[in-house]
CSV table of C-alpha atoms and ligand atoms in Angstrom, one decimal:
chain,number,residue,atom,x,y,z
A,925,MET,CA,45.0,-19.4,-21.8
A,926,GLY,CA,45.3,-18.3,-18.2
A,927,ALA,CA,43.7,-20.0,-15.1
A,928,ALA,CA,40.7,-17.6,-15.2
A,929,ASP,CA,40.0,-18.3,-18.9
A,930,ARG,CA,40.2,-22.1,-18.3
A,931,ALA,CA,37.8,-21.9,-15.3
A,932,ARG,CA,35.4,-19.7,-17.3
A,933,ALA,CA,35.5,-22.1,-20.3
A,934,ARG,CA,34.7,-25.1,-18.0
A,935,LEU,CA,31.7,-23.1,-16.4
A,936,VAL,CA,30.3,-22.2,-19.8
A,937,ASP,CA,30.8,-25.7,-21.2
A,938,GLY,CA,28.8,-27.0,-18.2
A,939,LEU,CA,26.0,-24.4,-18.8
A,940,ARG,CA,25.8,-25.4,-22.5
A,941,ASN,CA,25.9,-29.2,-21.8
A,942,SER,CA,23.2,-28.9,-19.2
A,943,GLY,CA,21.0,-27.0,-21.7
A,944,ARG,CA,20.8,-23.9,-19.6
A,945,VAL,CA,22.6,-21.9,-22.4
A,946,ARG,CA,21.0,-22.5,-25.7
A,947,HIS,CA,21.7,-19.5,-28.0
A,948,ALA,CA,25.1,-18.5,-29.4
A,949,ALA,CA,24.8,-14.9,-28.3
A,950,VAL,CA,24.2,-15.9,-24.7
A,951,GLU,CA,27.1,-18.4,-24.8
A,952,GLU,CA,29.4,-15.8,-26.4
A,953,ALA,CA,28.6,-13.3,-23.6
A,954,PHE,CA,29.3,-15.9,-20.8
A,955,ARG,CA,32.6,-16.8,-22.6
A,956,ALA,CA,33.7,-13.1,-23.0
A,957,VAL,CA,32.8,-11.5,-19.7
A,958,PRO,CA,35.3,-12.3,-16.9
A,959,ARG,CA,33.0,-13.1,-13.9
A,960,HIS,CA,36.0,-13.0,-11.5
A,961,LEU,CA,36.5,-9.3,-12.1
A,962,PHE,CA,33.0,-8.7,-10.7
A,963,LEU,CA,33.8,-10.8,-7.6
A,964,PRO,CA,37.3,-9.7,-6.7
A,965,GLN,CA,36.9,-10.7,-3.1
A,966,VAL,CA,36.5,-14.4,-3.7
A,967,PRO,CA,39.0,-17.0,-5.0
A,968,LEU,CA,38.9,-17.8,-8.7
A,969,ALA,CA,37.4,-21.3,-8.2
A,970,ARG,CA,34.4,-19.7,-6.3
A,971,ALA,CA,33.9,-17.1,-9.0
A,972,TYR,CA,33.6,-19.8,-11.6
A,973,ALA,CA,31.6,-22.3,-9.6
A,974,ASP,CA,28.0,-22.6,-10.6
A,975,GLU,CA,26.9,-21.0,-7.4
A,976,ALA,CA,25.4,-17.7,-6.1
A,977,VAL,CA,27.9,-15.6,-4.1
A,978,ALA,CA,26.6,-13.4,-1.4
A,979,VAL,CA,28.2,-10.0,-1.6
A,980,GLN,CA,26.2,-8.0,1.0
A,981,SER,CA,24.1,-8.9,4.1
A,982,VAL,CA,22.2,-6.9,6.7
A,983,ASP,CA,21.5,-8.5,10.1
A,984,GLY,CA,22.4,-11.9,8.7
A,985,VAL,CA,20.1,-11.6,5.8
A,986,THR,CA,21.6,-11.5,2.3
A,987,THR,CA,20.7,-8.3,0.5
A,988,SER,CA,22.8,-8.7,-2.6
A,989,SER,CA,24.4,-11.7,-4.3
A,990,ALA,CA,26.0,-12.5,-7.6
A,991,SER,CA,23.3,-14.8,-8.9
A,992,GLN,CA,24.0,-18.5,-9.8
A,993,PRO,CA,25.3,-18.6,-13.4
A,994,SER,CA,22.8,-21.3,-14.4
A,995,MET,CA,19.9,-19.2,-13.2
A,996,MET,CA,21.3,-16.2,-15.0
A,997,ALA,CA,21.6,-18.3,-18.2
A,998,ILE,CA,17.9,-19.5,-17.8
A,999,MET,CA,16.8,-15.9,-17.5
A,1000,LEU,CA,19.0,-14.5,-20.3
A,1001,GLU,CA,17.4,-17.2,-22.5
A,1002,GLN,CA,13.9,-16.2,-21.3
A,1003,LEU,CA,14.8,-12.6,-22.1
A,1004,ASP,CA,15.3,-13.2,-25.8
A,1005,LEU,CA,17.6,-10.2,-26.3
A,1006,ARG,CA,18.6,-8.9,-29.7
A,1007,PRO,CA,21.4,-6.6,-30.8
A,1008,GLY,CA,20.3,-3.0,-30.6
A,1009,HIS,CA,17.8,-3.5,-27.7
A,1010,ARG,CA,17.3,-1.0,-25.0
A,1011,VAL,CA,17.4,-2.8,-21.7
A,1012,LEU,CA,16.7,-1.8,-18.1
A,1013,GLU,CA,18.1,-4.1,-15.4
A,1014,ILE,CA,16.7,-3.6,-11.8
A,1015,GLY,CA,19.1,-5.1,-9.3
A,1016,ALA,CA,22.6,-4.2,-10.7
A,1017,GLY,CA,24.5,-5.8,-7.8
A,1018,THR,CA,28.0,-6.6,-8.9
A,1019,GLY,CA,27.3,-5.4,-12.5
A,1020,TYR,CA,28.1,-8.8,-14.0
A,1021,ASN,CA,24.6,-9.4,-15.4
A,1022,ALA,CA,24.6,-5.9,-16.8
A,1023,ALA,CA,27.9,-6.7,-18.5
A,1024,LEU,CA,26.4,-9.8,-20.1
A,1025,LEU,CA,23.4,-7.8,-21.3
A,1026,ALA,CA,25.7,-5.1,-22.8
A,1027,ARG,CA,27.7,-7.8,-24.6
A,1028,ILE,CA,24.5,-9.3,-26.2
A,1029,VAL,CA,22.8,-6.0,-27.2
A,1030,GLY,CA,26.1,-4.7,-28.6
A,1031,PRO,CA,27.2,-1.2,-29.4
A,1032,ALA,CA,23.9,-0.3,-31.0
A,1033,GLY,CA,22.0,-1.2,-27.8
A,1034,ARG,CA,21.8,0.4,-24.4
A,1035,VAL,CA,21.8,-1.0,-20.9
A,1036,VAL,CA,20.7,0.9,-17.8
A,1037,ALA,CA,21.3,-0.9,-14.5
A,1038,VAL,CA,19.7,0.4,-11.3
A,1039,ASP,CA,20.5,-0.6,-7.8
A,1040,ILE,CA,19.1,0.9,-4.6
A,1041,ASP,CA,22.4,0.7,-2.7
A,1042,PRO,CA,25.1,3.4,-3.4
A,1043,ASP,CA,28.0,1.2,-2.2
A,1044,LEU,CA,27.0,-1.6,-4.7
A,1045,ILE,CA,26.7,0.9,-7.5
A,1046,ARG,CA,30.2,2.3,-6.7
A,1047,ASP,CA,31.6,-1.2,-6.7
A,1048,ALA,CA,29.8,-2.2,-9.9
A,1049,ALA,CA,31.2,0.9,-11.7
A,1050,ARG,CA,34.7,-0.2,-10.7
A,1051,HIS,CA,34.1,-3.8,-11.9
A,1052,LEU,CA,32.8,-2.7,-15.2
A,1053,VAL,CA,35.9,-0.5,-15.8
A,1054,ASP,CA,38.2,-3.4,-14.7
A,1055,ALA,CA,36.4,-5.7,-17.2
A,1056,GLY,CA,36.6,-3.1,-19.9
A,1057,VAL,CA,32.8,-3.1,-20.4
A,1058,ARG,CA,31.2,-0.2,-22.2
A,1059,GLY,CA,27.6,0.6,-22.8
A,1060,VAL,CA,26.2,0.3,-19.3
A,1061,GLU,CA,24.7,3.3,-17.5
A,1062,LEU,CA,24.6,2.7,-13.7
A,1063,VAL,CA,21.9,4.4,-11.7
A,1064,CYS,CA,21.5,4.5,-7.9
A,1065,GLY,CA,17.7,4.5,-7.2
A,1066,ASP,CA,14.7,2.5,-6.3
A,1067,GLY,CA,14.0,0.2,-9.3
A,1068,ALA,CA,10.4,-0.1,-8.2
A,1069,LEU,CA,9.9,3.2,-10.1
A,1070,GLY,CA,11.9,2.0,-13.1
A,1071,HIS,CA,14.0,4.6,-14.7
A,1072,PRO,CA,11.8,6.9,-16.8
A,1073,PRO,CA,14.7,8.9,-18.5
A,1074,GLY,CA,15.8,5.8,-20.4
A,1075,ALA,CA,12.3,4.6,-21.4
A,1076,PRO,CA,10.9,3.1,-23.5
A,1077,TYR,CA,12.8,-0.2,-23.0
A,1078,ASP,CA,12.6,-3.3,-25.3
A,1079,ARG,CA,13.4,-5.4,-22.2
A,1080,ILE,CA,13.0,-4.8,-18.5
A,1081,MET,CA,14.7,-7.4,-16.3
A,1082,LEU,CA,14.6,-7.7,-12.6
A,1083,THR,CA,17.3,-9.7,-10.9
A,1084,VAL,CA,15.5,-9.2,-7.5
A,1085,GLY,CA,12.3,-10.8,-6.3
A,1086,SER,CA,9.0,-8.8,-6.4
A,1087,GLY,CA,5.5,-9.5,-5.1
A,1088,ASP,CA,4.0,-7.0,-7.5
A,1089,ILE,CA,4.1,-5.9,-11.1
A,1090,ARG,CA,4.6,-2.2,-10.9
A,1091,PRO,CA,2.6,0.1,-13.3
A,1092,GLU,CA,5.9,2.0,-13.8
A,1093,TRP,CA,7.5,-1.1,-15.4
A,1094,ILE,CA,4.5,-1.6,-17.7
A,1095,ALA,CA,4.5,2.1,-18.7
A,1096,GLN,CA,8.2,2.1,-19.5
A,1097,LEU,CA,8.0,-1.0,-21.8
A,1098,ALA,CA,8.1,-0.3,-25.5
A,1099,PRO,CA,5.1,-1.8,-27.5
A,1100,GLY,CA,5.7,-5.5,-27.7
A,1101,GLY,CA,8.4,-5.3,-25.1
A,1102,ARG,CA,9.2,-8.0,-22.5
A,1103,LEU,CA,9.3,-7.8,-18.8
A,1104,LEU,CA,11.2,-10.6,-17.0
A,1105,LEU,CA,11.0,-10.8,-13.3
A,1106,PRO,CA,11.2,-13.2,-10.3
A,1107,LEU,CA,7.6,-12.8,-9.3
A,1108,GLU,CA,6.5,-14.1,-5.9
A,1109,LEU,CA,3.1,-15.7,-6.3
A,1110,ARG,CA,1.4,-17.2,-3.2
A,1111,GLY,CA,4.8,-17.9,-1.6
A,1112,THR,CA,6.6,-19.3,-4.6
A,1113,GLN,CA,9.0,-17.3,-6.8
A,1114,LEU,CA,8.7,-17.7,-10.5
A,1115,SER,CA,10.9,-16.3,-13.2
A,1116,VAL,CA,8.3,-15.1,-15.6
A,1117,ALA,CA,8.8,-13.6,-19.1
A,1118,LEU,CA,5.8,-11.4,-19.8
A,1119,ASP,CA,5.1,-9.8,-23.2
A,1120,LEU,CA,3.2,-6.6,-23.5
A,1121,GLY,CA,0.2,-7.3,-25.7
A,1122,ARG,CA,-1.8,-4.9,-27.9
A,1123,ASP,CA,-4.5,-5.2,-25.3
A,1124,GLY,CA,-2.3,-3.5,-22.8
A,1125,ALA,CA,-2.1,-6.8,-20.8
A,1126,LEU,CA,1.1,-8.8,-20.2
A,1127,HIS,CA,1.0,-12.5,-21.3
A,1128,SER,CA,3.6,-15.0,-20.2
A,1129,ASP,CA,6.0,-16.5,-22.7
A,1130,SER,CA,7.8,-18.8,-20.3
A,1131,VAL,CA,7.9,-19.6,-16.6
A,1132,ALA,CA,10.8,-21.1,-14.6
A,1133,ARG,CA,11.5,-21.7,-11.0
A,1134,CYS,CA,13.9,-19.3,-9.2
A,1135,ALA,CA,14.9,-17.9,-5.8
A,1136,PHE,CA,16.1,-14.3,-5.5
A,1137,VAL,CA,16.7,-11.8,-2.7
A,1138,ARG,CA,13.7,-9.5,-2.5
A,1139,LEU,CA,13.2,-5.9,-3.4
A,1140,ARG,CA,14.0,-3.3,-0.8
A,1141,GLY,CA,12.4,0.2,-0.9
A,1142,VAL,CA,8.8,1.1,-1.9
A,1143,GLY,CA,8.2,-2.3,-3.5
A,1144,ALA,CA,9.3,-4.3,-0.5
A,1145,LEU,CA,7.2,-7.4,0.2
A,1146,HIS,CA,6.0,-8.2,3.7
A,1147,ASP,CA,5.3,-11.9,3.8
A,1148,GLY,CA,3.6,-11.9,7.2
A,1149,GLY,CA,5.9,-14.7,8.6
A,1150,ALA,CA,5.5,-15.3,12.3
A,1151,SER,CA,7.5,-17.3,14.8
A,1152,VAL,CA,5.4,-20.1,16.4
A,1153,GLY,CA,8.1,-21.3,18.9
A,1154,ASP,CA,10.5,-24.2,18.8
A,1155,GLY,CA,12.5,-22.6,16.0
A,1156,LEU,CA,9.5,-22.8,13.7
A,1157,THR,CA,8.2,-19.9,11.5
A,1158,VAL,CA,4.9,-20.0,9.7
A,1159,VAL,CA,4.7,-18.0,6.4
A,1160,PRO,CA,1.2,-17.6,5.0
A,1161,ALA,CA,1.2,-17.9,1.2
A,1162,ASP,CA,-1.0,-14.9,0.6
A,1163,GLY,CA,0.7,-12.7,3.2
A,1164,ARG,CA,-2.4,-12.6,5.5
A,1165,VAL,CA,-1.9,-11.9,9.2
A,1166,ILE,CA,-2.2,-15.1,11.3
A,1167,ASP,CA,-2.3,-15.7,15.0
A,1168,PRO,CA,0.9,-17.5,15.9
A,1169,GLU,CA,-0.5,-18.7,19.2
A,1170,LEU,CA,-3.3,-20.6,17.5
A,1171,VAL,CA,-0.8,-22.2,15.2
A,1172,SER,CA,1.5,-23.2,18.1
A,1173,ALA,CA,-1.5,-24.5,20.1
A,1174,ALA,CA,-2.5,-26.7,17.1
A,1175,LEU,CA,1.0,-28.0,16.6
A,1176,ALA,CA,0.9,-29.2,20.2
A,1177,MET,CA,-2.0,-31.4,19.3
A,1178,PRO,CA,-0.8,-33.9,16.6
A,1179,GLY,CA,-3.6,-36.1,15.4
A,1180,ALA,CA,-4.2,-38.8,12.8
A,1181,SER,CA,-2.4,-38.8,9.5
A,1182,ARG,CA,-3.3,-39.9,5.9
A,1183,PRO,CA,-0.7,-41.3,3.6
A,1184,LEU,CA,0.0,-39.7,0.2
A,1185,PRO,CA,0.5,-42.3,-2.5
A,1186,ARG,CA,3.8,-41.1,-4.0
A,1187,PRO,CA,6.9,-39.4,-2.5
A,1188,LEU,CA,7.4,-35.6,-2.7
A,1189,GLY,CA,10.7,-33.9,-3.5
A,1190,ALA,CA,11.8,-30.4,-2.5
A,1191,SER,CA,10.7,-29.0,-5.9
A,1192,ASP,CA,7.3,-30.6,-5.5
A,1193,LEU,CA,6.9,-29.0,-2.2
A,1194,TRP,CA,7.7,-25.5,-3.5
A,1195,ASP,CA,7.0,-25.3,-7.2
A,1196,GLY,CA,4.7,-28.2,-8.0
A,1197,PHE,CA,2.3,-29.3,-5.4
A,1198,GLY,CA,3.1,-26.4,-3.1
A,1199,LEU,CA,2.1,-23.8,-5.6
A,1200,SER,CA,-0.9,-25.8,-6.7
A,1201,LEU,CA,-2.2,-26.0,-3.1
A,1202,ALA,CA,-1.5,-22.3,-2.5
A,1203,LEU,CA,-3.5,-21.4,-5.7
A,1204,ALA,CA,-6.4,-23.7,-4.7
A,1205,GLU,CA,-6.5,-22.9,-0.9
A,1206,ARG,CA,-6.1,-19.4,0.5
A,1207,GLY,CA,-5.1,-20.8,3.9
A,1208,THR,CA,-1.9,-22.4,2.6
A,1209,CYS,CA,1.3,-21.6,4.4
A,1210,ARG,CA,4.8,-22.8,4.7
A,1211,LEU,CA,6.3,-24.0,8.0
A,1212,LEU,CA,10.0,-23.4,8.1
A,1213,ALA,CA,12.6,-24.5,10.6
A,1214,ALA,CA,15.9,-22.7,11.0
A,1215,ALA,CA,19.0,-24.5,9.7
A,1216,ASP,CA,20.4,-24.7,13.3
A,1217,THR,CA,17.5,-27.1,14.3
A,1218,ALA,CA,19.0,-29.7,11.9
A,1219,ASP,CA,21.0,-31.6,14.6
A,1220,ASP,CA,18.2,-31.5,17.1
A,1221,PRO,CA,15.0,-31.0,15.1
A,1222,GLY,CA,12.6,-31.3,18.1
A,1223,ALA,CA,9.2,-30.0,16.9
A,1224,ALA,CA,10.6,-29.8,13.4
A,1225,SER,CA,11.4,-33.5,13.2
A,1226,GLU,CA,8.5,-34.3,10.9
A,1227,LEU,CA,9.3,-31.5,8.5
A,1228,LEU,CA,11.1,-32.3,5.2
A,1229,PRO,CA,14.9,-31.8,5.2
A,1230,VAL,CA,14.9,-29.1,2.4
A,1231,GLY,CA,18.3,-27.4,1.8
A,1232,ALA,CA,20.1,-26.5,4.9
A,1233,GLY,CA,17.0,-26.4,7.1
A,1234,ARG,CA,13.6,-28.1,7.2
A,1235,ALA,CA,10.3,-27.0,5.7
A,1236,THR,CA,6.8,-28.2,4.8
A,1237,LEU,CA,3.4,-27.1,3.5
A,1238,ALA,CA,0.5,-26.6,5.8
A,1239,LEU,CA,-3.1,-25.6,5.5
A,1240,LEU,CA,-4.9,-23.4,8.0
A,1241,PRO,CA,-8.7,-23.9,8.2
A,1242,ASP,CA,-11.0,-21.1,6.9
A,1243,ARG,CA,-12.0,-20.1,10.5
A,1244,SER,CA,-8.9,-18.2,11.7
A,1245,ASP,CA,-10.1,-18.3,15.3
A,1246,HIS,CA,-9.8,-22.1,15.7
A,1247,ALA,CA,-6.6,-24.0,16.6
A,1248,GLY,CA,-6.1,-26.5,13.8
A,1249,LEU,CA,-4.1,-27.1,10.7
A,1250,ALA,CA,-2.9,-29.9,8.4
A,1251,ALA,CA,0.7,-30.4,7.4
A,1252,VAL,CA,2.6,-32.6,4.9
A,1253,VAL,CA,5.0,-34.5,7.1
A,1254,LEU,CA,7.7,-37.1,6.6
A,1255,ASP,CA,6.4,-40.6,6.8
A,1256,PRO,CA,8.0,-42.4,9.7
A,1257,ILE,CA,9.7,-44.8,7.3
A,1258,ALA,CA,11.4,-41.9,5.4
A,1259,ASP,CA,15.1,-41.5,5.9
A,1260,PRO,CA,15.5,-37.8,6.8
A,1261,GLY,CA,19.1,-37.9,5.7
A,1262,ALA,CA,18.2,-39.0,2.1
A,1263,ALA,CA,18.1,-36.3,-0.6
A,1264,GLY,CA,14.5,-37.0,-1.4
A,1265,PRO,CA,11.9,-37.4,-2.8
A,1266,TRP,CA,10.6,-38.6,0.6
A,1267,PRO,CA,7.5,-40.7,1.4
A,1268,VAL,CA,5.0,-38.3,3.1
A,1269,ARG,CA,1.7,-38.2,5.0
A,1270,VAL,CA,-0.8,-35.4,5.7
A,1271,ARG,CA,-1.1,-35.0,9.5
A,1272,ALA,CA,-4.0,-33.2,11.2
A,1273,PHE,CA,-3.2,-31.0,14.2
A,1274,GLY,CA,-5.8,-29.7,16.6
A,1275,PRO,CA,-9.6,-29.9,16.6
A,1276,THR,CA,-10.2,-28.5,13.1
A,1277,GLY,CA,-7.2,-30.2,11.5
A,1278,GLY,CA,-9.1,-33.2,10.1
A,1279,ALA,CA,-11.1,-31.2,7.6
A,1280,ALA,CA,-8.0,-29.3,6.5
A,1281,ALA,CA,-6.1,-32.6,6.0
A,1282,ASP,CA,-8.9,-33.9,3.8
A,1283,ARG,CA,-8.6,-30.7,1.7
A,1284,VAL,CA,-4.8,-31.1,1.4
A,1285,LYS,CA,-5.3,-34.7,0.3
A,1286,ALA,CA,-8.0,-33.7,-2.3
A,1287,ALA,CA,-5.7,-30.9,-3.6
A,1288,TYR,CA,-2.9,-33.5,-3.9
A,1289,GLU,CA,-5.1,-35.9,-5.8
A,1290,ALA,CA,-6.2,-33.1,-8.2
A,1291,TRP,CA,-2.5,-32.1,-8.8
A,1292,ALA,CA,-1.5,-35.8,-9.3
A,1293,ALA,CA,-4.4,-36.3,-11.7
A,1294,ALA,CA,-3.2,-33.3,-13.7
A,1295,GLY,CA,0.1,-35.0,-14.2
A,1296,ARG,CA,2.0,-33.3,-11.3
A,1297,PRO,CA,2.4,-30.0,-13.2
A,1298,THR,CA,5.3,-27.7,-12.3
A,1299,VAL,CA,5.8,-24.0,-12.7
A,1300,ALA,CA,6.9,-24.5,-16.3
A,1301,ASP,CA,3.3,-25.7,-17.1
A,1302,LEU,CA,1.8,-22.4,-15.9
A,1303,ARG,CA,0.6,-19.5,-18.1
A,1304,LEU,CA,0.1,-16.1,-16.6
A,1305,SER,CA,-1.8,-13.0,-17.8
A,1306,VAL,CA,-1.4,-9.7,-16.0
A,1307,THR,CA,-3.7,-6.7,-16.1
A,1308,GLU,CA,-3.5,-3.5,-13.9
A,1309,HIS,CA,-6.3,-3.2,-11.4
A,1310,PRO,CA,-9.2,-1.4,-12.9
A,1311,GLY,CA,-10.7,1.2,-10.6
A,1312,ARG,CA,-13.5,-1.2,-9.7
A,1313,THR,CA,-13.8,-4.8,-8.5
A,1314,PRO,CA,-12.1,-7.0,-11.2
A,1315,PRO,CA,-14.4,-9.5,-12.8
A,1316,GLU,CA,-14.5,-13.1,-11.7
A,1317,PRO,CA,-11.6,-15.1,-13.3
A,1318,PRO,CA,-12.6,-17.2,-16.3
A,1319,ARG,CA,-13.2,-20.9,-15.7
A,1320,GLY,CA,-9.9,-22.9,-15.2
A,1321,ALA,CA,-8.0,-19.8,-14.1
A,1322,VAL,CA,-7.1,-18.6,-10.6
A,1323,ALA,CA,-6.8,-14.9,-9.9
A,1324,VAL,CA,-4.0,-13.6,-7.7
A,1325,ASP,CA,-4.2,-10.0,-6.8
A,1326,THR,CA,-0.9,-8.1,-6.2
A,1327,PRO,CA,-0.9,-4.6,-4.9
A,1328,HIS,CA,-1.2,-3.1,-8.4
A,1329,CYS,CA,-2.3,-6.0,-10.7
A,1330,ARG,CA,-4.5,-9.0,-11.2
A,1331,VAL,CA,-2.6,-12.1,-12.3
A,1332,LEU,CA,-4.6,-14.9,-13.9
A,1333,VAL,CA,-2.9,-18.2,-13.6
A,1334,ARG,CA,-3.7,-21.3,-15.7
A,1335,SER,CA,-2.0,-24.6,-16.1
A,1336,THR,CA,-1.5,-26.1,-19.5
A,1337,THR,CA,-2.3,-29.5,-18.0
A,1338,THR,CA,-5.5,-28.5,-16.2
A,1339,ALA,CA,-6.9,-25.9,-13.9
A,1340,PRO,CA,-4.4,-25.1,-11.2
A,1341,GLY,CA,-7.1,-25.3,-8.6
A,1342,ARG,CA,-10.1,-23.7,-6.9
A,1343,THR,CA,-10.0,-20.2,-5.4
B,1318,SAM,C1,20.5,-10.9,-6.6
B,1318,SAM,S1,21.2,-9.3,-6.6
B,1318,SAM,C2,21.4,-8.9,-8.3
B,1318,SAM,C3,22.7,-9.5,-8.8
B,1318,SAM,C4,23.2,-8.7,-10.1
B,1318,SAM,N1,22.3,-8.8,-11.1
B,1318,SAM,C5,24.6,-9.2,-10.5
B,1318,SAM,O1,24.8,-9.6,-11.6
B,1318,SAM,O2,25.4,-9.2,-9.6
B,1318,SAM,C6,19.8,-8.3,-6.2
B,1318,SAM,C7,20.1,-6.8,-6.2
B,1318,SAM,O3,18.9,-6.1,-6.1
B,1318,SAM,C8,19.1,-4.9,-5.4
B,1318,SAM,N2,17.9,-4.2,-5.0
B,1318,SAM,C9,17.1,-4.5,-4.0
B,1318,SAM,N3,16.0,-3.7,-4.0
B,1318,SAM,C10,16.2,-2.9,-5.0
B,1318,SAM,C11,15.4,-1.8,-5.6
B,1318,SAM,N4,14.3,-1.4,-5.0
B,1318,SAM,N5,15.8,-1.2,-6.7
B,1318,SAM,C12,17.0,-1.5,-7.2
B,1318,SAM,N6,17.8,-2.6,-6.8
B,1318,SAM,C13,17.4,-3.2,-5.7
B,1318,SAM,C14,20.0,-5.3,-4.3
B,1318,SAM,O4,20.7,-4.2,-3.7
B,1318,SAM,C15,20.9,-6.4,-5.0
B,1318,SAM,O5,22.1,-5.8,-5.4
């Protein structure tokens, strides 16, 4: 056994022991496909670490990466592939995931992998040859449109984030087929496996947390993020246009704070309470501080030390012409160097911040009373927009409209919130 085989065996043992890999076919594919041949530019140890590897960036923003193996395993388990399946992957990147898909569907199946970038497609083709993988058709094109010549597909899998569910993907699914995608819902990315029902709607089978680079091309998502000075960016959860000057004026007026009874961790901020607040309150936004403010956080000092930077949740009041907001901030007793969860408070900023702070606290209490649900507790149903105003969501569900679809979100613990 060579060094690459040993490193790969260690990686796959870890994926199995952590429960990320559950099915024999997924495990066999990870054991068989040599990841290092899809990442020839990085050392062997990096190719077999459980980490994403950036392979392309534009203006400092990563546009393509080989995804983290444990995230790939979670998604391959969500996909529930069978031998003989016809699969469309959108976001071919290095070609590694396509190779895993081809291994699982076997010679009776078919994999079409699309990437928008011709250089990546050229490299992926070379990697697949080097790894001796057959059964993958690479296509350079905009995956927002799917790939009609290969349709219908039993499975369509995006390995790139989308803020929409395109009608093309639904149209290209075989009856009973499954669409798996990193779906950005009010600012949080969810890996959602959606089954096409007889009613023509998509219904979720499973939901997991994820973080992928976003679609380029016609399906690109514009998040409405705006700089508010001091290295801070405000990103509204529903993509609405906000006035950065009002936010910055509010942040200059810190007011009273209310404690929250239990600490919050990074995943609570993004996938648990964060999503619950964003579903309940349209004015939810994220405040982000660049990683380079970590040594001298200044205005960001009360933000939570998430990943390499700092971030928190905030709520803008309904009246967008008033300077005010409420933000979840570190409690002064918190150690910002600790990994979290951190004790937190809700601080009001500006004249209208107090009412917003009360609403954040009320949303927190509703989320806590529901047992602190996470994304895994959510169930989604997706219908294409009818040519008229969609009906009110049923009780207990929140409706989120994407450019082409209406997504109904419920929590299995309790209603995710008010609209
Ligand atoms: C996280 S990477 C995918 C990693 C890949 N699955 C692998 O195994 O290496 C996301 C990919 O999506 C591609 N992408 C972005 N927008 C796209 C689009 N509209 N259509 C097809 N691919 C797109 C990017 O070029 C990038 O290669």
